[in-house]
Amino acid sequence: MPLELPRGKNPPDGAILDYYFREMPPGEVTLEILDTKGAVVKTATSRDRNGPAATRGMHRYVWDMRYPDAHGIEGGTFLAGGNLRGPIALPGTYQVRLKAGSDTHTQSLRIVADPRSQATAAELQEQFDLLIMIRDKVSAMHDAVNDIVRMRKALASRKDAGAQRQDAALEAVLKELVELRFVGYDDQMLVFDLKLNNRMAALQGYVSQGDYAPTEQQYSVFRSVSSLVDAALARYTALKAQTPSP
């Protein structure tokens, strides 16, 4: 599984992994990227769309060098500023592990720093750590949103006053976390307030703009928005404990 430096016009954007199967692999093929601590950063299987191929011959897989994305909202995630993309992997030595049946092949992969960047390793680490925290907050909110939508659908089939009160309480939390009527049109921002998920995702857009340590203002925004997110999620957790399973 040789590693190739991108050359030529418009090379693929990411780490290029070439591998060869002399015979048809027995069953599913799995490709894993492990970070410098041995934790799995990326997993792709031959069942995935654009995953590693599981046929005889020469193949290529391109890793975009990003950690897993934030979780989205079922039915579509629309954000004004920021996005769900996971942060770019830090410079360092990673491991690529290719599994086919009972066979496993591992090879190192080195990510080097952009030679144009003046950021230190510590500054890049600080930026990466904040981006991971932002990603995880967005994921937690969107997981809660998906769960609340399901719970409200279940409550809609009940007509008792208790179910109506529970639904109203869940709706209030939902409206703190997300504006589901916003579907990405700029003029909608004049009509709908952008909620906590969008405020946190927008911060991701600012923090990831370049190679530098986060500013104190960015940390301040993260702390401020996180406190509101945590309070809303605590109310959601309490309401979920009171809501019968569908």
mmCIF file with all atom_site columns, C-alpha atoms in Angstrom, residues 23-191:
data_model
loop_
_atom_site.group_PDB
_atom_site.id
_atom_site.type_symbol
_atom_site.label_atom_id
_atom_site.label_alt_id
_atom_site.label_comp_id
_atom_site.label_asym_id
_atom_site.label_entity_id
_atom_site.label_seq_id
_atom_site.pdbx_PDB_ins_code
_atom_site.Cartn_x
_atom_site.Cartn_y
_atom_site.Cartn_z
_atom_site.occupancy
_atom_site.B_iso_or_equiv
_atom_site.pdbx_formal_charge
_atom_site.auth_seq_id
_atom_site.auth_comp_id
_atom_site.auth_asym_id
_atom_site.auth_atom_id
_atom_site.pdbx_PDB_model_num
ATOM 1   C CA . GLU A 1 23  ? -6.834  -11.665 -5.864 1.00 0.00 ? 23  GLU A CA 1
ATOM 2   C CA . MET A 1 24  ? -10.442 -10.807 -5.092 1.00 0.00 ? 24  MET A CA 1
ATOM 3   C CA . PRO A 1 25  ? -10.514 -9.976  -1.351 1.00 0.00 ? 25  PRO A CA 1
ATOM 4   C CA . PRO A 1 26  ? -12.636 -12.310 0.782  1.00 0.00 ? 26  PRO A CA 1
ATOM 5   C CA . GLY A 1 27  ? -15.511 -10.132 1.910  1.00 0.00 ? 27  GLY A CA 1
ATOM 6   C CA . GLU A 1 28  ? -15.541 -6.566  3.150  1.00 0.00 ? 28  GLU A CA 1
ATOM 7   C CA . VAL A 1 29  ? -12.531 -4.256  2.985  1.00 0.00 ? 29  VAL A CA 1
ATOM 8   C CA . THR A 1 30  ? -11.930 -1.778  5.817  1.00 0.00 ? 30  THR A CA 1
ATOM 9   C CA . LEU A 1 31  ? -9.509  1.116   5.863  1.00 0.00 ? 31  LEU A CA 1
ATOM 10  C CA . GLU A 1 32  ? -8.695  2.873   9.144  1.00 0.00 ? 32  GLU A CA 1
ATOM 11  C CA . ILE A 1 33  ? -6.616  5.954   9.940  1.00 0.00 ? 33  ILE A CA 1
ATOM 12  C CA . LEU A 1 34  ? -5.116  6.021   13.443 1.00 0.00 ? 34  LEU A CA 1
ATOM 13  C CA . ASP A 1 35  ? -3.716  9.162   15.032 1.00 0.00 ? 35  ASP A CA 1
ATOM 14  C CA . THR A 1 36  ? -0.447  9.574   16.897 1.00 0.00 ? 36  THR A CA 1
ATOM 15  C CA . LYS A 1 37  ? -2.051  8.133   20.062 1.00 0.00 ? 37  LYS A CA 1
ATOM 16  C CA . GLY A 1 38  ? -3.448  5.077   18.298 1.00 0.00 ? 38  GLY A CA 1
ATOM 17  C CA . ALA A 1 39  ? -7.062  6.293   18.292 1.00 0.00 ? 39  ALA A CA 1
ATOM 18  C CA . VAL A 1 40  ? -9.084  5.678   15.121 1.00 0.00 ? 40  VAL A CA 1
ATOM 19  C CA . VAL A 1 41  ? -9.672  8.956   13.305 1.00 0.00 ? 41  VAL A CA 1
ATOM 20  C CA . LYS A 1 42  ? -11.336 7.668   10.161 1.00 0.00 ? 42  LYS A CA 1
ATOM 21  C CA . THR A 1 43  ? -12.979 4.388   9.202  1.00 0.00 ? 43  THR A CA 1
ATOM 22  C CA . ALA A 1 44  ? -14.150 3.606   5.683  1.00 0.00 ? 44  ALA A CA 1
ATOM 23  C CA . THR A 1 45  ? -15.456 0.313   4.361  1.00 0.00 ? 45  THR A CA 1
ATOM 24  C CA . SER A 1 46  ? -16.197 -1.075  0.935  1.00 0.00 ? 46  SER A CA 1
ATOM 25  C CA . ARG A 1 47  ? -19.901 -0.782  1.811  1.00 0.00 ? 47  ARG A CA 1
ATOM 26  C CA . ASP A 1 48  ? -19.615 3.006   2.008  1.00 0.00 ? 48  ASP A CA 1
ATOM 27  C CA . ARG A 1 49  ? -20.227 5.290   -0.887 1.00 0.00 ? 49  ARG A CA 1
ATOM 28  C CA . ASN A 1 50  ? -16.782 6.266   -2.219 1.00 0.00 ? 50  ASN A CA 1
ATOM 29  C CA . GLY A 1 51  ? -15.233 3.813   0.255  1.00 0.00 ? 51  GLY A CA 1
ATOM 30  C CA . PRO A 1 52  ? -12.223 1.594   -0.457 1.00 0.00 ? 52  PRO A CA 1
ATOM 31  C CA . ALA A 1 53  ? -12.793 -0.782  -3.349 1.00 0.00 ? 53  ALA A CA 1
ATOM 32  C CA . ALA A 1 54  ? -13.009 -4.516  -2.696 1.00 0.00 ? 54  ALA A CA 1
ATOM 33  C CA . THR A 1 55  ? -12.077 -5.913  -6.089 1.00 0.00 ? 55  THR A CA 1
ATOM 34  C CA . ARG A 1 56  ? -8.984  -7.384  -7.657 1.00 0.00 ? 56  ARG A CA 1
ATOM 35  C CA . GLY A 1 57  ? -6.411  -4.897  -8.965 1.00 0.00 ? 57  GLY A CA 1
ATOM 36  C CA . MET A 1 58  ? -4.989  -1.458  -8.190 1.00 0.00 ? 58  MET A CA 1
ATOM 37  C CA . HIS A 1 59  ? -7.046  1.037   -6.221 1.00 0.00 ? 59  HIS A CA 1
ATOM 38  C CA . ARG A 1 60  ? -6.763  4.501   -4.744 1.00 0.00 ? 60  ARG A CA 1
ATOM 39  C CA . TYR A 1 61  ? -8.401  6.037   -1.695 1.00 0.00 ? 61  TYR A CA 1
ATOM 40  C CA . VAL A 1 62  ? -8.031  9.719   -0.797 1.00 0.00 ? 62  VAL A CA 1
ATOM 41  C CA . TRP A 1 63  ? -8.413  10.758  2.836  1.00 0.00 ? 63  TRP A CA 1
ATOM 42  C CA . ASP A 1 64  ? -9.320  14.424  3.240  1.00 0.00 ? 64  ASP A CA 1
ATOM 43  C CA . MET A 1 65  ? -7.238  14.499  6.456  1.00 0.00 ? 65  MET A CA 1
ATOM 44  C CA . ARG A 1 66  ? -10.234 15.537  8.533  1.00 0.00 ? 66  ARG A CA 1
ATOM 45  C CA . TYR A 1 67  ? -11.590 14.157  11.759 1.00 0.00 ? 67  TYR A CA 1
ATOM 46  C CA . PRO A 1 68  ? -15.241 12.987  11.800 1.00 0.00 ? 68  PRO A CA 1
ATOM 47  C CA . ASP A 1 69  ? -17.879 15.623  11.106 1.00 0.00 ? 69  ASP A CA 1
ATOM 48  C CA . ALA A 1 70  ? -20.388 16.952  13.599 1.00 0.00 ? 70  ALA A CA 1
ATOM 49  C CA . HIS A 1 71  ? -23.729 15.134  13.632 1.00 0.00 ? 71  HIS A CA 1
ATOM 50  C CA . GLY A 1 72  ? -26.451 16.648  11.485 1.00 0.00 ? 72  GLY A CA 1
ATOM 51  C CA . ILE A 1 73  ? -30.187 17.158  11.753 1.00 0.00 ? 73  ILE A CA 1
ATOM 52  C CA . GLU A 1 74  ? -32.312 14.446  10.192 1.00 0.00 ? 74  GLU A CA 1
ATOM 53  C CA . GLY A 1 75  ? -33.906 15.754  7.018  1.00 0.00 ? 75  GLY A CA 1
ATOM 54  C CA . GLY A 1 76  ? -31.171 18.338  6.413  1.00 0.00 ? 76  GLY A CA 1
ATOM 55  C CA . THR A 1 77  ? -28.888 20.713  8.304  1.00 0.00 ? 77  THR A CA 1
ATOM 56  C CA . PHE A 1 78  ? -28.923 24.378  7.270  1.00 0.00 ? 78  PHE A CA 1
ATOM 57  C CA . LEU A 1 79  ? -26.430 26.797  8.779  1.00 0.00 ? 79  LEU A CA 1
ATOM 58  C CA . ALA A 1 80  ? -25.593 30.436  8.210  1.00 0.00 ? 80  ALA A CA 1
ATOM 59  C CA . GLY A 1 81  ? -21.828 30.474  8.652  1.00 0.00 ? 81  GLY A CA 1
ATOM 60  C CA . GLY A 1 82  ? -19.784 27.505  9.751  1.00 0.00 ? 82  GLY A CA 1
ATOM 61  C CA . ASN A 1 83  ? -20.437 23.915  8.780  1.00 0.00 ? 83  ASN A CA 1
ATOM 62  C CA . LEU A 1 84  ? -20.415 20.359  10.112 1.00 0.00 ? 84  LEU A CA 1
ATOM 63  C CA . ARG A 1 85  ? -16.919 19.451  8.901  1.00 0.00 ? 85  ARG A CA 1
ATOM 64  C CA . GLY A 1 86  ? -14.486 18.010  11.396 1.00 0.00 ? 86  GLY A CA 1
ATOM 65  C CA . PRO A 1 87  ? -11.139 19.719  11.971 1.00 0.00 ? 87  PRO A CA 1
ATOM 66  C CA . ILE A 1 88  ? -8.100  18.988  9.834  1.00 0.00 ? 88  ILE A CA 1
ATOM 67  C CA . ALA A 1 89  ? -5.635  16.506  11.313 1.00 0.00 ? 89  ALA A CA 1
ATOM 68  C CA . LEU A 1 90  ? -2.560  18.001  12.944 1.00 0.00 ? 90  LEU A CA 1
ATOM 69  C CA . PRO A 1 91  ? 0.913   17.449  11.513 1.00 0.00 ? 91  PRO A CA 1
ATOM 70  C CA . GLY A 1 92  ? 2.396   14.188  12.761 1.00 0.00 ? 92  GLY A CA 1
ATOM 71  C CA . THR A 1 93  ? 2.800   10.500  12.020 1.00 0.00 ? 93  THR A CA 1
ATOM 72  C CA . TYR A 1 94  ? -0.408  8.519   11.576 1.00 0.00 ? 94  TYR A CA 1
ATOM 73  C CA . GLN A 1 95  ? -1.041  4.868   10.783 1.00 0.00 ? 95  GLN A CA 1
ATOM 74  C CA . VAL A 1 96  ? -3.075  3.514   7.876  1.00 0.00 ? 96  VAL A CA 1
ATOM 75  C CA . ARG A 1 97  ? -4.582  0.063   8.520  1.00 0.00 ? 97  ARG A CA 1
ATOM 76  C CA . LEU A 1 98  ? -6.103  -1.920  5.659  1.00 0.00 ? 98  LEU A CA 1
ATOM 77  C CA . LYS A 1 99  ? -8.153  -5.011  6.509  1.00 0.00 ? 99  LYS A CA 1
ATOM 78  C CA . ALA A 1 100 ? -9.356  -7.600  4.009  1.00 0.00 ? 100 ALA A CA 1
ATOM 79  C CA . GLY A 1 101 ? -10.732 -10.794 5.493  1.00 0.00 ? 101 GLY A CA 1
ATOM 80  C CA . SER A 1 102 ? -8.213  -12.085 8.025  1.00 0.00 ? 102 SER A CA 1
ATOM 81  C CA . ASP A 1 103 ? -5.361  -10.086 6.480  1.00 0.00 ? 103 ASP A CA 1
ATOM 82  C CA . THR A 1 104 ? -4.245  -6.737  7.885  1.00 0.00 ? 104 THR A CA 1
ATOM 83  C CA . HIS A 1 105 ? -1.605  -4.410  6.498  1.00 0.00 ? 105 HIS A CA 1
ATOM 84  C CA . THR A 1 106 ? -0.404  -1.304  8.348  1.00 0.00 ? 106 THR A CA 1
ATOM 85  C CA . GLN A 1 107 ? 1.760   1.521   7.090  1.00 0.00 ? 107 GLN A CA 1
ATOM 86  C CA . SER A 1 108 ? 2.734   4.914   8.487  1.00 0.00 ? 108 SER A CA 1
ATOM 87  C CA . LEU A 1 109 ? 1.482   8.184   7.040  1.00 0.00 ? 109 LEU A CA 1
ATOM 88  C CA . ARG A 1 110 ? 3.205   11.483  7.810  1.00 0.00 ? 110 ARG A CA 1
ATOM 89  C CA . ILE A 1 111 ? 1.308   14.751  7.650  1.00 0.00 ? 111 ILE A CA 1
ATOM 90  C CA . VAL A 1 112 ? 3.608   17.740  7.434  1.00 0.00 ? 112 VAL A CA 1
ATOM 91  C CA . ALA A 1 113 ? 2.853   21.334  8.363  1.00 0.00 ? 113 ALA A CA 1
ATOM 92  C CA . ASP A 1 114 ? 2.127   23.888  5.658  1.00 0.00 ? 114 ASP A CA 1
ATOM 93  C CA . PRO A 1 115 ? 5.527   25.490  4.988  1.00 0.00 ? 115 PRO A CA 1
ATOM 94  C CA . ARG A 1 116 ? 3.814   28.854  4.570  1.00 0.00 ? 116 ARG A CA 1
ATOM 95  C CA . SER A 1 117 ? 2.348   28.734  8.075  1.00 0.00 ? 117 SER A CA 1
ATOM 96  C CA . GLN A 1 118 ? 4.081   30.495  10.944 1.00 0.00 ? 118 GLN A CA 1
ATOM 97  C CA . ALA A 1 119 ? 1.973   28.772  13.609 1.00 0.00 ? 119 ALA A CA 1
ATOM 98  C CA . THR A 1 120 ? 3.739   26.665  16.224 1.00 0.00 ? 120 THR A CA 1
ATOM 99  C CA . ALA A 1 121 ? 2.752   23.086  17.019 1.00 0.00 ? 121 ALA A CA 1
ATOM 100 C CA . ALA A 1 122 ? 1.286   24.305  20.327 1.00 0.00 ? 122 ALA A CA 1
ATOM 101 C CA . GLU A 1 123 ? -0.853  26.925  18.583 1.00 0.00 ? 123 GLU A CA 1
ATOM 102 C CA . LEU A 1 124 ? -2.175  24.388  16.070 1.00 0.00 ? 124 LEU A CA 1
ATOM 103 C CA . GLN A 1 125 ? -2.970  21.986  18.913 1.00 0.00 ? 125 GLN A CA 1
ATOM 104 C CA . GLU A 1 126 ? -4.863  24.724  20.761 1.00 0.00 ? 126 GLU A CA 1
ATOM 105 C CA . GLN A 1 127 ? -6.890  25.521  17.659 1.00 0.00 ? 127 GLN A CA 1
ATOM 106 C CA . PHE A 1 128 ? -7.599  21.836  17.037 1.00 0.00 ? 128 PHE A CA 1
ATOM 107 C CA . ASP A 1 129 ? -8.741  21.268  20.634 1.00 0.00 ? 129 ASP A CA 1
ATOM 108 C CA . LEU A 1 130 ? -11.227 24.144  20.474 1.00 0.00 ? 130 LEU A CA 1
ATOM 109 C CA . LEU A 1 131 ? -12.571 22.964  17.114 1.00 0.00 ? 131 LEU A CA 1
ATOM 110 C CA . ILE A 1 132 ? -13.154 19.485  18.561 1.00 0.00 ? 132 ILE A CA 1
ATOM 111 C CA . MET A 1 133 ? -15.050 21.005  21.506 1.00 0.00 ? 133 MET A CA 1
ATOM 112 C CA . ILE A 1 134 ? -17.178 23.083  19.122 1.00 0.00 ? 134 ILE A CA 1
ATOM 113 C CA . ARG A 1 135 ? -17.866 20.029  16.958 1.00 0.00 ? 135 ARG A CA 1
ATOM 114 C CA . ASP A 1 136 ? -18.944 17.987  19.967 1.00 0.00 ? 136 ASP A CA 1
ATOM 115 C CA . LYS A 1 137 ? -21.294 20.735  21.203 1.00 0.00 ? 137 LYS A CA 1
ATOM 116 C CA . VAL A 1 138 ? -22.919 20.942  17.769 1.00 0.00 ? 138 VAL A CA 1
ATOM 117 C CA . SER A 1 139 ? -23.270 17.151  17.698 1.00 0.00 ? 139 SER A CA 1
ATOM 118 C CA . ALA A 1 140 ? -24.873 17.108  21.147 1.00 0.00 ? 140 ALA A CA 1
ATOM 119 C CA . MET A 1 141 ? -27.384 19.763  20.106 1.00 0.00 ? 141 MET A CA 1
ATOM 120 C CA . HIS A 1 142 ? -28.309 18.040  16.863 1.00 0.00 ? 142 HIS A CA 1
ATOM 121 C CA . ASP A 1 143 ? -28.656 14.664  18.600 1.00 0.00 ? 143 ASP A CA 1
ATOM 122 C CA . ALA A 1 144 ? -31.048 16.327  21.051 1.00 0.00 ? 144 ALA A CA 1
ATOM 123 C CA . VAL A 1 145 ? -32.970 18.011  18.220 1.00 0.00 ? 145 VAL A CA 1
ATOM 124 C CA . ASN A 1 146 ? -33.467 14.697  16.426 1.00 0.00 ? 146 ASN A CA 1
ATOM 125 C CA . ASP A 1 147 ? -34.592 13.065  19.659 1.00 0.00 ? 147 ASP A CA 1
ATOM 126 C CA . ILE A 1 148 ? -37.003 15.875  20.533 1.00 0.00 ? 148 ILE A CA 1
ATOM 127 C CA . VAL A 1 149 ? -38.599 15.723  17.081 1.00 0.00 ? 149 VAL A CA 1
ATOM 128 C CA . ARG A 1 150 ? -39.177 11.985  17.539 1.00 0.00 ? 150 ARG A CA 1
ATOM 129 C CA . MET A 1 151 ? -40.598 12.450  21.039 1.00 0.00 ? 151 MET A CA 1
ATOM 130 C CA . ARG A 1 152 ? -42.976 15.170  19.877 1.00 0.00 ? 152 ARG A CA 1
ATOM 131 C CA . LYS A 1 153 ? -44.269 12.925  17.098 1.00 0.00 ? 153 LYS A CA 1
ATOM 132 C CA . ALA A 1 154 ? -45.007 10.242  19.678 1.00 0.00 ? 154 ALA A CA 1
ATOM 133 C CA . LEU A 1 155 ? -46.741 12.746  21.971 1.00 0.00 ? 155 LEU A CA 1
ATOM 134 C CA . ALA A 1 156 ? -48.899 13.996  19.078 1.00 0.00 ? 156 ALA A CA 1
ATOM 135 C CA . SER A 1 157 ? -50.826 10.729  19.143 1.00 0.00 ? 157 SER A CA 1
ATOM 136 C CA . ARG A 1 158 ? -51.879 11.418  22.735 1.00 0.00 ? 158 ARG A CA 1
ATOM 137 C CA . LYS A 1 159 ? -54.616 13.909  23.569 1.00 0.00 ? 159 LYS A CA 1
ATOM 138 C CA . ASP A 1 160 ? -54.291 14.169  27.353 1.00 0.00 ? 160 ASP A CA 1
ATOM 139 C CA . ALA A 1 161 ? -53.286 17.404  29.072 1.00 0.00 ? 161 ALA A CA 1
ATOM 140 C CA . GLY A 1 162 ? -50.052 15.885  30.374 1.00 0.00 ? 162 GLY A CA 1
ATOM 141 C CA . ALA A 1 163 ? -48.880 15.064  26.856 1.00 0.00 ? 163 ALA A CA 1
ATOM 142 C CA . GLN A 1 164 ? -49.707 18.590  25.709 1.00 0.00 ? 164 GLN A CA 1
ATOM 143 C CA . ARG A 1 165 ? -47.718 20.138  28.548 1.00 0.00 ? 165 ARG A CA 1
ATOM 144 C CA . GLN A 1 166 ? -44.789 17.857  27.824 1.00 0.00 ? 166 GLN A CA 1
ATOM 145 C CA . ASP A 1 167 ? -44.929 18.712  24.146 1.00 0.00 ? 167 ASP A CA 1
ATOM 146 C CA . ALA A 1 168 ? -44.957 22.442  24.890 1.00 0.00 ? 168 ALA A CA 1
ATOM 147 C CA . ALA A 1 169 ? -41.921 22.082  27.155 1.00 0.00 ? 169 ALA A CA 1
ATOM 148 C CA . LEU A 1 170 ? -40.046 20.085  24.515 1.00 0.00 ? 170 LEU A CA 1
ATOM 149 C CA . GLU A 1 171 ? -40.949 22.636  21.853 1.00 0.00 ? 171 GLU A CA 1
ATOM 150 C CA . ALA A 1 172 ? -39.524 25.426  24.019 1.00 0.00 ? 172 ALA A CA 1
ATOM 151 C CA . VAL A 1 173 ? -36.189 23.626  24.310 1.00 0.00 ? 173 VAL A CA 1
ATOM 152 C CA . LEU A 1 174 ? -36.208 22.827  20.599 1.00 0.00 ? 174 LEU A CA 1
ATOM 153 C CA . LYS A 1 175 ? -36.651 26.500  19.743 1.00 0.00 ? 175 LYS A CA 1
ATOM 154 C CA . GLU A 1 176 ? -33.643 27.375  21.873 1.00 0.00 ? 176 GLU A CA 1
ATOM 155 C CA . LEU A 1 177 ? -31.453 24.872  20.066 1.00 0.00 ? 177 LEU A CA 1
ATOM 156 C CA . VAL A 1 178 ? -32.460 25.276  16.429 1.00 0.00 ? 178 VAL A CA 1
ATOM 157 C CA . GLU A 1 179 ? -34.656 27.167  13.979 1.00 0.00 ? 179 GLU A CA 1
ATOM 158 C CA . LEU A 1 180 ? -36.081 24.398  11.815 1.00 0.00 ? 180 LEU A CA 1
ATOM 159 C CA . ARG A 1 181 ? -37.860 26.873  9.537  1.00 0.00 ? 181 ARG A CA 1
ATOM 160 C CA . PHE A 1 182 ? -34.495 28.207  8.339  1.00 0.00 ? 182 PHE A CA 1
ATOM 161 C CA . VAL A 1 183 ? -33.528 26.300  5.182  1.00 0.00 ? 183 VAL A CA 1
ATOM 162 C CA . GLY A 1 184 ? -30.468 28.228  4.070  1.00 0.00 ? 184 GLY A CA 1
ATOM 163 C CA . TYR A 1 185 ? -31.831 31.299  2.279  1.00 0.00 ? 185 TYR A CA 1
ATOM 164 C CA . ASP A 1 186 ? -30.086 34.537  3.222  1.00 0.00 ? 186 ASP A CA 1
ATOM 165 C CA . ASP A 1 187 ? -33.290 36.571  3.411  1.00 0.00 ? 187 ASP A CA 1
ATOM 166 C CA . GLN A 1 188 ? -34.663 34.147  5.998  1.00 0.00 ? 188 GLN A CA 1
ATOM 167 C CA . MET A 1 189 ? -32.136 35.540  8.465  1.00 0.00 ? 189 MET A CA 1
ATOM 168 C CA . LEU A 1 190 ? -34.190 38.751  8.405  1.00 0.00 ? 190 LEU A CA 1
ATOM 169 C CA . VAL A 1 191 ? -37.215 36.763  9.577  1.00 0.00 ? 191 VAL A CA 1
#
